[in-house]
Tab-separated table of C-alpha atoms in Angstrom:
chain	number	residue	atom	x	y	z
G	542	UNK	CA	0.113	0.400	0.470
G	543	UNK	CA	2.830	2.073	0.569
G	544	UNK	CA	4.583	1.868	-2.443
G	545	UNK	CA	1.650	2.185	-3.843
G	546	UNK	CA	1.092	5.904	-2.879
G	547	UNK	CA	4.366	6.454	-3.705
G	548	UNK	CA	3.917	5.547	-6.990
G	549	UNK	CA	0.533	7.789	-7.431
G	550	UNK	CA	2.278	10.866	-5.893
G	551	UNK	CA	5.286	10.147	-8.462
G	552	UNK	CA	3.013	9.829	-11.072
G	553	UNK	CA	0.946	13.655	-10.721
G	554	UNK	CA	3.996	15.831	-9.820
G	555	UNK	CA	5.089	13.668	-13.320
G	556	UNK	CA	1.799	15.322	-14.914
G	557	UNK	CA	2.718	18.163	-13.411
G	558	UNK	CA	5.089	18.912	-15.939
G	559	UNK	CA	3.975	16.661	-18.962
G	560	UNK	CA	6.439	18.395	-21.076
G	561	UNK	CA	9.357	18.130	-19.750
G	562	UNK	CA	8.465	14.646	-17.850
G	563	UNK	CA	7.827	13.846	-21.398
G	564	UNK	CA	11.602	15.394	-23.013
G	565	UNK	CA	13.314	13.635	-20.050
G	566	UNK	CA	11.372	10.554	-21.395
G	567	UNK	CA	12.308	11.200	-24.946
G	568	UNK	CA	16.753	11.148	-23.597
G	569	UNK	CA	15.475	7.961	-21.930
G	570	UNK	CA	14.183	6.326	-25.148
G	571	UNK	CA	16.973	7.659	-27.176
G	572	UNK	CA	19.615	6.324	-25.275
G	573	UNK	CA	17.957	3.251	-25.243
G	574	UNK	CA	17.417	3.003	-28.672
G	575	UNK	CA	21.564	3.252	-29.031
G	576	UNK	CA	22.328	0.595	-26.808
G	577	UNK	CA	20.039	-1.482	-28.395
G	578	UNK	CA	20.905	-1.137	-32.372
G	579	UNK	CA	23.984	-0.685	-31.381
G	580	UNK	CA	24.465	-4.053	-29.165
G	581	UNK	CA	21.977	-5.544	-31.920
G	582	UNK	CA	24.900	-4.697	-34.722
G	583	UNK	CA	27.459	-5.525	-32.868
G	584	UNK	CA	25.803	-9.573	-32.453
G	585	UNK	CA	24.678	-9.559	-36.171
G	586	UNK	CA	28.157	-8.651	-37.283
G	587	UNK	CA	30.343	-10.457	-34.694
G	588	UNK	CA	28.123	-13.758	-35.941
G	589	UNK	CA	28.212	-13.495	-39.608
G	590	UNK	CA	32.174	-12.726	-39.929
G	591	UNK	CA	32.494	-15.954	-37.409
G	592	UNK	CA	29.925	-17.845	-40.163
G	593	UNK	CA	32.527	-16.320	-43.214
G	594	UNK	CA	35.196	-17.406	-41.618
G	595	UNK	CA	34.907	-20.509	-39.781
G	596	UNK	CA	32.960	-22.031	-43.117
G	597	UNK	CA	36.584	-22.320	-44.143
G	598	UNK	CA	36.581	-25.858	-42.385
G	599	UNK	CA	35.999	-27.873	-39.450
G	600	UNK	CA	38.131	-27.286	-36.478
G	601	UNK	CA	40.527	-28.393	-39.776
G	602	UNK	CA	44.728	-27.780	-39.907
G	603	UNK	CA	46.383	-28.084	-43.634
G	604	UNK	CA	49.919	-28.509	-43.482
G	605	UNK	CA	52.298	-27.852	-46.698
G	606	UNK	CA	55.905	-28.672	-46.684
G	607	UNK	CA	58.748	-25.794	-46.881
G	608	UNK	CA	62.191	-25.873	-45.994
G	609	UNK	CA	64.239	-26.518	-43.101
G	610	UNK	CA	65.434	-24.516	-40.630
G	611	UNK	CA	67.662	-25.996	-38.644
G	612	UNK	CA	69.346	-29.248	-38.518
G	613	UNK	CA	68.429	-32.433	-37.857
G	614	UNK	CA	69.449	-36.028	-38.175
G	615	UNK	CA	72.737	-35.253	-39.836
G	616	UNK	CA	71.200	-32.651	-42.599
G	617	UNK	CA	71.748	-29.844	-43.329
G	618	UNK	CA	69.361	-26.723	-42.824
G	619	UNK	CA	67.854	-24.847	-46.219
G	620	UNK	CA	66.539	-28.904	-47.643
G	621	UNK	CA	63.346	-28.151	-49.076
G	622	UNK	CA	60.506	-30.669	-48.270
G	623	UNK	CA	58.694	-32.419	-49.946
G	624	UNK	CA	55.184	-34.765	-48.932
G	625	UNK	CA	55.244	-38.296	-49.761
G	626	UNK	CA	51.381	-40.788	-49.996
G	627	UNK	CA	52.921	-42.504	-47.728
G	628	UNK	CA	53.057	-40.224	-44.737
G	629	UNK	CA	49.519	-39.619	-45.100
G	630	UNK	CA	49.551	-43.278	-44.515
G	631	UNK	CA	51.375	-43.238	-41.786
G	632	UNK	CA	49.940	-39.822	-40.055
G	633	UNK	CA	46.834	-42.073	-40.301
G	634	UNK	CA	47.960	-45.208	-38.986
G	635	UNK	CA	49.930	-43.559	-35.850
G	636	UNK	CA	47.749	-40.754	-34.306
G	637	UNK	CA	44.741	-41.708	-32.827
G	638	UNK	CA	44.242	-38.665	-32.133
G	639	UNK	CA	43.227	-37.619	-35.695
G	640	UNK	CA	39.814	-38.299	-36.831
G	641	UNK	CA	40.274	-37.753	-40.614
G	642	UNK	CA	43.442	-37.235	-43.217
G	643	UNK	CA	43.436	-36.523	-46.331
G	644	UNK	CA	45.909	-35.610	-49.338
G	645	UNK	CA	45.291	-32.687	-51.707
G	646	UNK	CA	46.839	-31.839	-54.768
G	647	UNK	CA	45.263	-28.263	-56.464
G	648	UNK	CA	46.233	-27.317	-60.257
G	649	UNK	CA	44.088	-25.498	-62.647
G	650	UNK	CA	42.922	-27.438	-65.758
G	651	UNK	CA	40.370	-26.320	-68.669
G	652	UNK	CA	37.046	-27.493	-68.297
G	653	UNK	CA	35.566	-27.867	-72.096
G	654	UNK	CA	31.781	-28.532	-72.172
G	655	UNK	CA	30.599	-27.678	-76.575
G	656	UNK	CA	33.290	-25.188	-77.707
G	657	UNK	CA	33.858	-23.416	-75.012
G	658	UNK	CA	36.370	-24.246	-72.163
G	659	UNK	CA	37.155	-22.912	-68.977
G	660	UNK	CA	40.192	-22.775	-66.865
G	661	UNK	CA	38.665	-23.712	-63.190
G	662	UNK	CA	41.305	-24.776	-60.170
G	663	UNK	CA	40.586	-28.389	-59.075
G	664	UNK	CA	41.250	-29.915	-56.132
G	665	UNK	CA	42.785	-33.268	-55.511
G	666	UNK	CA	40.868	-34.877	-52.606
G	667	UNK	CA	40.468	-38.183	-50.263
G	668	UNK	CA	36.651	-39.383	-48.898
G	669	UNK	CA	36.325	-37.131	-46.166
G	670	UNK	CA	37.552	-34.401	-47.125
G	671	UNK	CA	33.837	-32.858	-47.335
G	672	UNK	CA	33.359	-33.237	-44.013
G	673	UNK	CA	37.148	-31.567	-43.165
G	674	UNK	CA	35.949	-29.099	-44.950
G	675	UNK	CA	32.419	-28.439	-45.458
G	676	UNK	CA	32.094	-28.838	-49.051
G	677	UNK	CA	27.717	-28.911	-48.533
G	678	UNK	CA	26.056	-30.597	-52.354
G	679	UNK	CA	23.061	-27.880	-52.609
G	680	UNK	CA	22.290	-30.131	-55.933
G	681	UNK	CA	22.919	-33.775	-56.403
G	682	UNK	CA	25.710	-36.454	-53.765
G	683	UNK	CA	29.054	-35.973	-53.264
G	684	UNK	CA	31.500	-38.456	-54.171
G	685	UNK	CA	31.026	-41.658	-53.263
G	686	UNK	CA	33.494	-43.775	-50.925
G	687	UNK	CA	33.435	-46.512	-54.196
G	688	UNK	CA	34.317	-43.959	-56.724
G	689	UNK	CA	37.526	-42.645	-55.159
G	690	UNK	CA	38.465	-46.264	-54.708
G	691	UNK	CA	37.768	-47.649	-58.420
G	692	UNK	CA	39.254	-43.980	-59.840
G	693	UNK	CA	36.467	-42.700	-61.514
G	694	UNK	CA	36.310	-39.220	-63.632
G	695	UNK	CA	33.481	-37.432	-61.643
G	696	UNK	CA	33.308	-34.214	-59.736
G	697	UNK	CA	31.955	-31.940	-57.363
G	698	UNK	CA	31.376	-27.514	-58.300
G	699	UNK	CA	31.026	-25.155	-56.009
G	700	UNK	CA	28.788	-22.629	-57.575
G	701	UNK	CA	30.797	-20.201	-58.834
G	702	UNK	CA	32.404	-22.814	-61.349
G	703	UNK	CA	28.820	-24.254	-61.936
G	704	UNK	CA	27.875	-21.687	-63.436
G	705	UNK	CA	30.702	-20.006	-65.350
G	706	UNK	CA	31.044	-23.796	-66.933
G	707	UNK	CA	27.399	-24.592	-68.045
G	708	UNK	CA	26.297	-20.837	-68.347
G	709	UNK	CA	23.637	-20.943	-65.494
G	710	UNK	CA	22.120	-24.234	-66.659
G	711	UNK	CA	21.535	-27.202	-65.126
G	712	UNK	CA	24.990	-29.215	-63.869
G	713	UNK	CA	24.777	-32.080	-62.502
G	714	UNK	CA	24.710	-34.975	-65.248
G	715	UNK	CA	26.097	-33.063	-67.144
G	716	UNK	CA	29.529	-34.505	-68.883
G	717	UNK	CA	32.604	-31.995	-69.455
G	718	UNK	CA	35.975	-33.170	-70.780
G	719	UNK	CA	38.761	-32.553	-68.489
G	720	UNK	CA	42.828	-33.064	-70.087
G	721	UNK	CA	40.758	-34.894	-72.729
G	722	UNK	CA	39.018	-37.519	-69.989
G	723	UNK	CA	35.648	-36.953	-69.817
G	724	UNK	CA	33.599	-36.577	-66.185
G	725	UNK	CA	30.574	-36.964	-64.933
G	726	UNK	CA	29.634	-34.154	-62.807
G	727	UNK	CA	27.338	-35.700	-59.301
G	728	UNK	CA	26.787	-33.080	-57.648
G	729	UNK	CA	27.259	-28.764	-56.780
G	730	UNK	CA	28.016	-26.947	-54.051
G	731	UNK	CA	25.923	-24.797	-52.784
G	732	UNK	CA	26.546	-20.754	-51.876
G	733	UNK	CA	29.237	-20.999	-49.726
G	734	UNK	CA	29.623	-17.625	-47.347
G	735	UNK	CA	33.757	-18.030	-46.983
G	736	UNK	CA	35.868	-15.486	-45.703
G	737	UNK	CA	38.942	-17.709	-45.255
G	738	UNK	CA	40.973	-19.978	-47.741
G	739	UNK	CA	43.453	-21.068	-48.728
G	740	UNK	CA	43.905	-21.374	-53.216
G	741	UNK	CA	40.965	-19.466	-53.719
G	742	UNK	CA	37.207	-19.924	-52.171
G	743	UNK	CA	35.612	-22.936	-52.672
G	744	UNK	CA	32.958	-21.654	-54.864
G	745	UNK	CA	34.607	-21.895	-57.755
G	746	UNK	CA	36.875	-24.821	-57.345
G	747	UNK	CA	36.245	-28.050	-59.288
G	748	UNK	CA	36.674	-31.387	-56.943
G	749	UNK	CA	37.750	-34.699	-58.285
G	750	UNK	CA	39.024	-37.976	-56.695
G	751	UNK	CA	42.721	-37.575	-55.487
G	752	UNK	CA	44.340	-40.540	-57.939
G	753	UNK	CA	42.493	-39.518	-60.404
G	754	UNK	CA	44.095	-35.304	-60.673
G	755	UNK	CA	47.548	-37.613	-60.290
G	756	UNK	CA	46.382	-39.503	-63.693
G	757	UNK	CA	45.244	-36.627	-65.447
G	758	UNK	CA	49.103	-34.606	-63.735
G	759	UNK	CA	51.274	-37.184	-63.915
G	760	UNK	CA	52.293	-36.539	-60.085
G	761	UNK	CA	52.262	-38.699	-57.517
G	762	UNK	CA	53.473	-36.499	-54.858
G	763	UNK	CA	50.691	-34.441	-52.491
G	764	UNK	CA	50.911	-30.286	-52.108
G	765	UNK	CA	49.401	-30.309	-48.910
G	766	UNK	CA	47.176	-32.412	-46.022
G	767	UNK	CA	44.542	-31.763	-45.146
G	768	UNK	CA	43.568	-33.545	-41.468
G	769	UNK	CA	40.900	-32.454	-38.179
G	770	UNK	CA	41.920	-33.754	-34.394
G	771	UNK	CA	39.199	-35.726	-32.958
G	772	UNK	CA	38.290	-33.306	-30.436
G	773	UNK	CA	38.871	-29.624	-31.008
G	774	UNK	CA	41.181	-28.951	-28.056
G	775	UNK	CA	43.554	-31.751	-28.968
G	776	UNK	CA	44.604	-29.528	-31.756
G	777	UNK	CA	47.870	-28.975	-30.006
G	778	UNK	CA	48.734	-32.738	-29.637
G	779	UNK	CA	47.665	-33.658	-33.029
G	780	UNK	CA	49.640	-30.598	-35.182
G	781	UNK	CA	52.522	-31.774	-32.817
G	782	UNK	CA	52.230	-35.424	-32.999
G	783	UNK	CA	51.792	-35.180	-37.060
G	784	UNK	CA	54.942	-32.734	-37.366
G	785	UNK	CA	56.612	-36.330	-35.051
G	786	UNK	CA	55.804	-38.494	-37.235
G	787	UNK	CA	56.557	-36.425	-41.254
G	788	UNK	CA	59.705	-35.502	-38.903
G	789	UNK	CA	60.546	-38.910	-38.724
G	790	UNK	CA	60.127	-39.128	-42.031
G	791	UNK	CA	61.592	-36.735	-44.206
G	792	UNK	CA	64.905	-36.507	-40.949
G	793	UNK	CA	63.650	-33.002	-39.456
G	794	UNK	CA	63.260	-31.670	-36.255
G	795	UNK	CA	59.632	-32.144	-35.404
G	796	UNK	CA	59.430	-28.527	-34.245
G	797	UNK	CA	60.780	-27.179	-37.404
G	798	UNK	CA	57.756	-25.162	-38.405
G	799	UNK	CA	59.653	-23.823	-41.039
G	800	UNK	CA	60.004	-27.400	-42.324
G	801	UNK	CA	55.553	-28.391	-42.063
G	802	UNK	CA	53.916	-24.674	-42.249
G	803	UNK	CA	51.136	-24.600	-40.952
G	804	UNK	CA	47.502	-23.095	-40.888
G	805	UNK	CA	44.924	-24.444	-38.071
G	806	UNK	CA	41.747	-23.512	-38.166
G	807	UNK	CA	41.021	-23.851	-34.876
G	808	UNK	CA	43.671	-20.842	-33.408
G	809	UNK	CA	41.887	-18.826	-35.838
G	810	UNK	CA	38.746	-19.500	-35.446
G	811	UNK	CA	40.148	-18.387	-31.255
G	812	UNK	CA	40.919	-15.053	-32.306
G	813	UNK	CA	37.903	-14.166	-34.172
G	814	UNK	CA	35.532	-15.124	-32.251
G	815	UNK	CA	37.464	-12.821	-29.541
G	816	UNK	CA	37.128	-10.212	-32.365
G	817	UNK	CA	33.793	-10.347	-32.179
G	818	UNK	CA	33.016	-10.600	-28.382
G	819	UNK	CA	35.760	-7.338	-27.834
G	820	UNK	CA	33.466	-5.716	-31.189
G	821	UNK	CA	29.756	-6.326	-28.693
G	822	UNK	CA	31.620	-5.279	-25.702
G	823	UNK	CA	33.447	-1.835	-27.348
G	824	UNK	CA	29.592	-1.086	-29.439
G	825	UNK	CA	28.220	-1.727	-25.707
G	826	UNK	CA	30.123	0.787	-23.771
G	827	UNK	CA	29.642	3.389	-26.879
G	828	UNK	CA	25.588	2.756	-26.658
G	829	UNK	CA	26.013	2.668	-22.216
G	830	UNK	CA	27.429	6.342	-22.886
G	831	UNK	CA	24.696	7.577	-24.949
G	832	UNK	CA	22.468	6.404	-22.371
G	833	UNK	CA	24.426	8.031	-19.515
G	834	UNK	CA	23.134	11.482	-21.044
G	835	UNK	CA	19.918	10.676	-21.263
G	836	UNK	CA	20.857	9.860	-17.243
G	837	UNK	CA	21.685	13.426	-17.219
G	838	UNK	CA	18.799	14.587	-18.353
G	839	UNK	CA	17.061	12.985	-15.366
G	840	UNK	CA	19.214	13.697	-12.754
G	841	UNK	CA	19.141	17.826	-13.829
G	842	UNK	CA	15.134	17.323	-13.876
G	843	UNK	CA	14.584	14.978	-10.601
G	844	UNK	CA	17.250	18.222	-9.160
G	845	UNK	CA	14.780	21.023	-10.742
G	846	UNK	CA	11.807	19.061	-9.097
G	847	UNK	CA	13.380	18.787	-5.310
G	848	UNK	CA	14.529	22.822	-5.511
G	849	UNK	CA	10.574	23.192	-7.053
G	850	UNK	CA	8.967	21.014	-3.986
G	851	UNK	CA	10.904	22.157	-1.094
G	852	UNK	CA	8.524	23.527	0.940
G	853	UNK	CA	6.042	20.042	0.011
G	854	UNK	CA	9.105	18.673	1.453
G	855	UNK	CA	10.077	20.446	4.580
G	856	UNK	CA	6.471	20.401	5.482
G	857	UNK	CA	5.771	16.544	4.536
G	858	UNK	CA	9.268	16.265	7.125
G	859	UNK	CA	7.348	18.675	9.546
G	860	UNK	CA	4.092	16.102	9.989
G	861	UNK	CA	6.200	12.605	10.560
G	862	UNK	CA	7.822	12.141	7.078
G	863	UNK	CA	11.375	10.326	7.518
G	864	UNK	CA	14.271	10.836	5.172
G	865	UNK	CA	14.146	7.681	4.030
G	866	UNK	CA	9.827	8.507	3.288
G	867	UNK	CA	11.384	11.335	0.757
G	868	UNK	CA	14.639	8.960	-0.413
G	869	UNK	CA	12.962	6.603	-1.945
G	870	UNK	CA	9.840	9.267	-3.435
G	871	UNK	CA	12.215	11.218	-5.673
G	872	UNK	CA	13.778	7.511	-6.355
G	873	UNK	CA	10.796	5.977	-7.551
G	874	UNK	CA	10.025	9.284	-9.573
G	875	UNK	CA	13.401	9.193	-11.522
G	876	UNK	CA	12.423	5.402	-11.817
G	877	UNK	CA	10.056	6.164	-13.756
G	878	UNK	CA	10.826	8.601	-16.085
G	879	UNK	CA	13.057	6.195	-16.451
G	880	UNK	CA	11.228	3.222	-17.577
G	881	UNK	CA	8.379	4.517	-19.653
G	882	UNK	CA	11.133	5.636	-21.495
G	883	UNK	CA	13.261	3.077	-21.267
G	884	UNK	CA	10.554	0.698	-21.714
G	885	UNK	CA	9.227	3.124	-25.589
G	886	UNK	CA	12.279	2.953	-26.346
G	887	UNK	CA	13.343	-0.464	-26.470
G	888	UNK	CA	9.861	-1.311	-28.366
G	889	UNK	CA	10.928	1.127	-30.919
G	890	UNK	CA	14.774	-0.505	-31.507
G	891	UNK	CA	12.675	-3.851	-31.625
G	892	UNK	CA	10.605	-3.034	-34.661
G	893	UNK	CA	13.153	-1.013	-35.617
G	894	UNK	CA	15.167	-4.751	-36.314
G	895	UNK	CA	12.534	-6.631	-37.203
G	896	UNK	CA	11.380	-3.484	-40.199
G	897	UNK	CA	15.591	-2.975	-41.198
G	898	UNK	CA	16.338	-5.069	-44.338
G	899	UNK	CA	19.785	-7.082	-43.328
G	900	UNK	CA	23.175	-5.321	-44.558
G	901	UNK	CA	25.069	-7.079	-46.906
G	902	UNK	CA	28.780	-8.536	-46.084
G	903	UNK	CA	31.330	-8.664	-48.638
G	904	UNK	CA	33.052	-11.373	-48.811
G	905	UNK	CA	36.796	-10.257	-49.512
G	906	UNK	CA	37.639	-13.531	-51.932
G	907	UNK	CA	33.899	-13.959	-52.695
G	908	UNK	CA	31.467	-10.817	-53.918
G	909	UNK	CA	28.838	-12.393	-54.726
G	910	UNK	CA	25.563	-11.548	-52.071
G	911	UNK	CA	23.231	-13.346	-51.021
G	912	UNK	CA	20.792	-13.832	-47.661
G	913	UNK	CA	23.240	-16.675	-45.652
G	914	UNK	CA	25.897	-13.594	-45.396
G	915	UNK	CA	23.792	-10.310	-44.909
G	916	UNK	CA	24.118	-8.994	-41.285
G	917	UNK	CA	20.605	-8.893	-39.445
G	918	UNK	CA	20.750	-6.831	-36.284
G	919	UNK	CA	20.044	-9.332	-34.380
G	920	UNK	CA	17.742	-7.843	-30.982
G	921	UNK	CA	17.605	-11.159	-29.009
G	922	UNK	CA	17.475	-11.792	-25.909
G	923	UNK	CA	21.127	-10.878	-24.256
G	924	UNK	CA	20.823	-8.028	-26.148
G	925	UNK	CA	17.536	-6.530	-24.243
G	926	UNK	CA	19.139	-8.021	-21.019
G	927	UNK	CA	21.856	-6.012	-21.201
G	928	UNK	CA	19.709	-3.117	-22.452
G	929	UNK	CA	18.319	-3.036	-19.008
G	930	UNK	CA	20.449	-3.451	-16.897
G	931	UNK	CA	22.348	-1.016	-18.395
G	932	UNK	CA	19.171	1.269	-17.970
G	933	UNK	CA	18.385	0.046	-14.424
G	934	UNK	CA	21.844	1.604	-14.150
G	935	UNK	CA	21.190	4.857	-15.772
G	936	UNK	CA	18.262	5.324	-13.437
G	937	UNK	CA	19.223	4.824	-9.834
G	938	UNK	CA	22.531	6.358	-10.471
G	939	UNK	CA	20.635	9.959	-11.675
G	940	UNK	CA	18.127	9.415	-9.652
G	941	UNK	CA	20.130	8.844	-6.188
G	942	UNK	CA	21.593	11.841	-6.074
G	943	UNK	CA	18.237	14.593	-5.834
G	944	UNK	CA	16.624	11.559	-3.862
G	945	UNK	CA	19.557	12.074	-1.798
G	946	UNK	CA	19.758	15.942	-1.761
G	947	UNK	CA	15.339	15.748	-0.924
G	948	UNK	CA	15.476	13.285	1.691
G	949	UNK	CA	18.816	15.302	4.204
G	950	UNK	CA	16.885	18.542	3.896
G	951	UNK	CA	15.267	20.230	7.228
G	952	UNK	CA	12.594	20.928	7.894
G	953	UNK	CA	12.808	24.419	9.538
G	954	UNK	CA	14.936	25.962	6.551
G	955	UNK	CA	12.565	23.809	3.976
G	956	UNK	CA	9.631	25.740	4.939
G	957	UNK	CA	11.326	29.824	5.241
G	958	UNK	CA	12.258	28.896	1.162
G	959	UNK	CA	10.410	31.341	-1.095
């Protein structure tokens, strides 16, 4: 009952100065809109960046042959390392914490349909590669294990590669000549948002069995080794174990990183996630500072209210009101202003996040824009909770000092003020 009376009195007090109260609420609402939109943009941008960079692979590590920089096994530094297919078999057999491993070779091939020839970068790969590198087929199917074993001339095309070869026409089931050999197109990847890659984006690539690639090129040495640990937390141990196997086979120190340059996408993914979190925090701080401007407005109006109602405060204290009663009343008035302005700001900002179209995320490697790569303003529950917490802090902080000042007024001095 006591709190209800205080709320009623606060509401009546605010109605006596409607214009001033409305302008103060507008300042709070504007601050809340800034906080919500900045946090929503930060969450949407961070999510889009994580998706675009994470689509390179599913916790994969890529190793290239390099050049030794340390003496080992009686051999001098500066010796070039060349992978052999037996290296992949040794890693597969000797390192149980590696779930999948694939040899990979890359080169440009001419894809001929009719009289047209299109140069497409082509990767020779092994079973399990699609799961490691997130090669999601949109049309048709992926290369089957039996086709790898039988060295069948089949190919899966990236979305953009299929468009270039067949000029937007159907690709699955078609045949195409590659280096004079007829290949069947068994699948076409869906559009892949990818902002990190090596040897070019997957959308523009073609994927064929590794052994077939070697037959076309007359090669037997893999260009790279791609593998995936059984658990992302074991990536450092898996990499060290793979290097140990290669070091033993090629007579170099396993700690010689230049002998086997690597890209650990688990490490790079962690850095991207940290960047996204930092970005959200920065935008949240900027929004909170904007909301603080609205809090200053609340503090000003409450100080003016205390000055205008000095006699009222003195009279109430003279008839028995205690300092805590005065403190709570003015604090509630500040919270009412903040709550109404904040609620209006939350509703308006949520409507904006729904109404505003998504912002396109342009990939450095893949310039086509589609809805999977757009930045959506995400006014999620976390955003709303954070905005509410910031708003509560602003309301309490901005109302406390004027309320405390009012509660400390002496009745005689208050009644004496003209």
